PDB file of C-alpha atoms in Angstrom:
ATOM      1  CA  MET A   1     115.908  76.048  68.184  1.00 92.00           C
ATOM      2  CA  LYS A   2     112.592  75.959  66.597  1.00 96.00           C
ATOM      3  CA  SER A   3     109.764  78.211  67.328  1.00 97.00           C
ATOM      4  CA  VAL A   4     105.951  77.263  67.124  1.00 98.00           C
ATOM      5  CA  ASN A   5     102.843  79.275  67.894  1.00 98.00           C
ATOM      6  CA  LEU A   6     100.151  76.973  69.263  1.00 98.00           C
ATOM      7  CA  LYS A   7      96.447  78.104  69.615  1.00 98.00           C
ATOM      8  CA  VAL A   8      95.154  76.918  73.104  1.00 98.00           C
ATOM      9  CA  ASN A   9      91.684  76.926  74.376  1.00 97.00           C
ATOM     10  CA  GLY A  10      90.721  76.951  77.994  1.00 96.00           C
ATOM     11  CA  MET A  11      93.314  79.453  79.396  1.00 97.00           C
ATOM     12  CA  SER A  12      91.826  82.328  81.369  1.00 94.00           C
ATOM     13  CA  CYS A  13      94.049  83.298  84.263  1.00 95.00           C
ATOM     14  CA  ASN A  14      97.621  83.447  85.763  1.00 96.00           C
ATOM     15  CA  HIS A  15      97.207  79.920  87.111  1.00 96.00           C
ATOM     16  CA  CYS A  16      96.758  78.798  83.449  1.00 96.00           C
ATOM     17  CA  VAL A  17      99.924  80.727  82.479  1.00 97.00           C
ATOM     18  CA  SER A  18     102.049  79.025  85.309  1.00 97.00           C
ATOM     19  CA  ALA A  19     100.596  75.552  84.617  1.00 98.00           C
ATOM     20  CA  ILE A  20     101.498  75.636  80.950  1.00 98.00           C
ATOM     21  CA  GLU A  21     104.858  77.361  81.312  1.00 98.00           C
ATOM     22  CA  LYS A  22     105.860  74.844  83.985  1.00 98.00           C
ATOM     23  CA  ALA A  23     104.671  71.760  81.865  1.00 98.00           C
ATOM     24  CA  VAL A  24     106.508  72.958  78.799  1.00 98.00           C
ATOM     25  CA  GLY A  25     109.617  73.865  80.996  1.00 98.00           C
ATOM     26  CA  GLN A  26     109.865  70.432  82.360  1.00 98.00           C
ATOM     27  CA  LEU A  27     110.375  69.154  78.856  1.00 98.00           C
ATOM     28  CA  GLY A  28     113.369  71.417  78.293  1.00 97.00           C
ATOM     29  CA  ALA A  29     111.521  73.845  76.199  1.00 98.00           C
ATOM     30  CA  SER A  30     110.272  77.458  76.917  1.00 98.00           C
ATOM     31  CA  ALA A  31     106.819  78.815  76.599  1.00 98.00           C
ATOM     32  CA  LYS A  32     105.291  82.308  76.554  1.00 98.00           C
ATOM     33  CA  VAL A  33     101.714  82.394  77.110  1.00 98.00           C
ATOM     34  CA  ASP A  34      99.287  85.217  75.563  1.00 97.00           C
ATOM     35  CA  LEU A  35      96.063  84.968  77.193  1.00 96.00           C
ATOM     36  CA  SER A  36      94.367  87.621  75.066  1.00 95.00           C
ATOM     37  CA  HIS A  37      95.198  85.688  71.894  1.00 97.00           C
ATOM     38  CA  HIS A  38      94.730  82.222  73.444  1.00 97.00           C
ATOM     39  CA  SER A  39      98.117  81.321  72.167  1.00 98.00           C
ATOM     40  CA  VAL A  40     101.390  79.799  73.392  1.00 98.00           C
ATOM     41  CA  GLN A  41     104.712  80.458  71.870  1.00 98.00           C
ATOM     42  CA  VAL A  42     106.998  77.637  72.307  1.00 98.00           C
ATOM     43  CA  GLU A  43     110.798  77.454  71.731  1.00 98.00           C
ATOM     44  CA  PHE A  44     112.449  73.997  71.554  1.00 98.00           C
ATOM     45  CA  ASP A  45     115.160  71.851  70.193  1.00 97.00           C
ATOM     46  CA  ASP A  46     113.353  69.832  67.520  1.00 94.00           C
ATOM     47  CA  SER A  47     116.208  67.127  67.592  1.00 96.00           C
ATOM     48  CA  LYS A  48     115.165  66.350  71.341  1.00 96.00           C
ATOM     49  CA  LEU A  49     111.355  67.233  71.265  1.00 97.00           C
ATOM     50  CA  SER A  50     108.416  67.041  68.898  1.00 97.00           C
ATOM     51  CA  ILE A  51     105.394  69.321  68.717  1.00 97.00           C
ATOM     52  CA  ALA A  52     103.213  66.228  69.505  1.00 97.00           C
ATOM     53  CA  ILE A  53     105.016  65.852  72.917  1.00 98.00           C
ATOM     54  CA  ILE A  54     104.686  69.523  73.610  1.00 98.00           C
ATOM     55  CA  LYS A  55     100.848  69.455  72.757  1.00 98.00           C
ATOM     56  CA  GLU A  56     100.473  66.386  74.950  1.00 98.00           C
ATOM     57  CA  ALA A  57     102.067  68.074  77.934  1.00 98.00           C
ATOM     58  CA  ILE A  58      99.743  71.130  77.568  1.00 98.00           C
ATOM     59  CA  GLU A  59      96.780  68.854  77.010  1.00 98.00           C
ATOM     60  CA  ASP A  60      97.633  66.976  80.242  1.00 98.00           C
ATOM     61  CA  GLN A  61      97.092  70.308  82.221  1.00 97.00           C
ATOM     62  CA  GLY A  62      93.516  70.347  80.991  1.00 97.00           C
ATOM     63  CA  TYR A  63      93.820  72.599  78.060  1.00 98.00           C
ATOM     64  CA  ASP A  64      92.931  72.069  74.412  1.00 97.00           C
ATOM     65  CA  VAL A  65      95.412  72.573  71.669  1.00 98.00           C
ATOM     66  CA  VAL A  66      93.750  73.258  68.475  1.00 94.00           C
TER      67      VAL A  66
END
């Protein structure tokens, strides 16, 4: 398992947390959102997923991965 911390802009509430955790979860990874630091800690199997795919899933929810 690989772990990466992504900086994500546009998150402000529990709906944001749910949307991102659900989107990342559907890829087979897990996400822990930290609203106060505007970050998402993602754990994933890098033999099955890439960071680019994870970023795309988060951006598809309307958030900015920087």
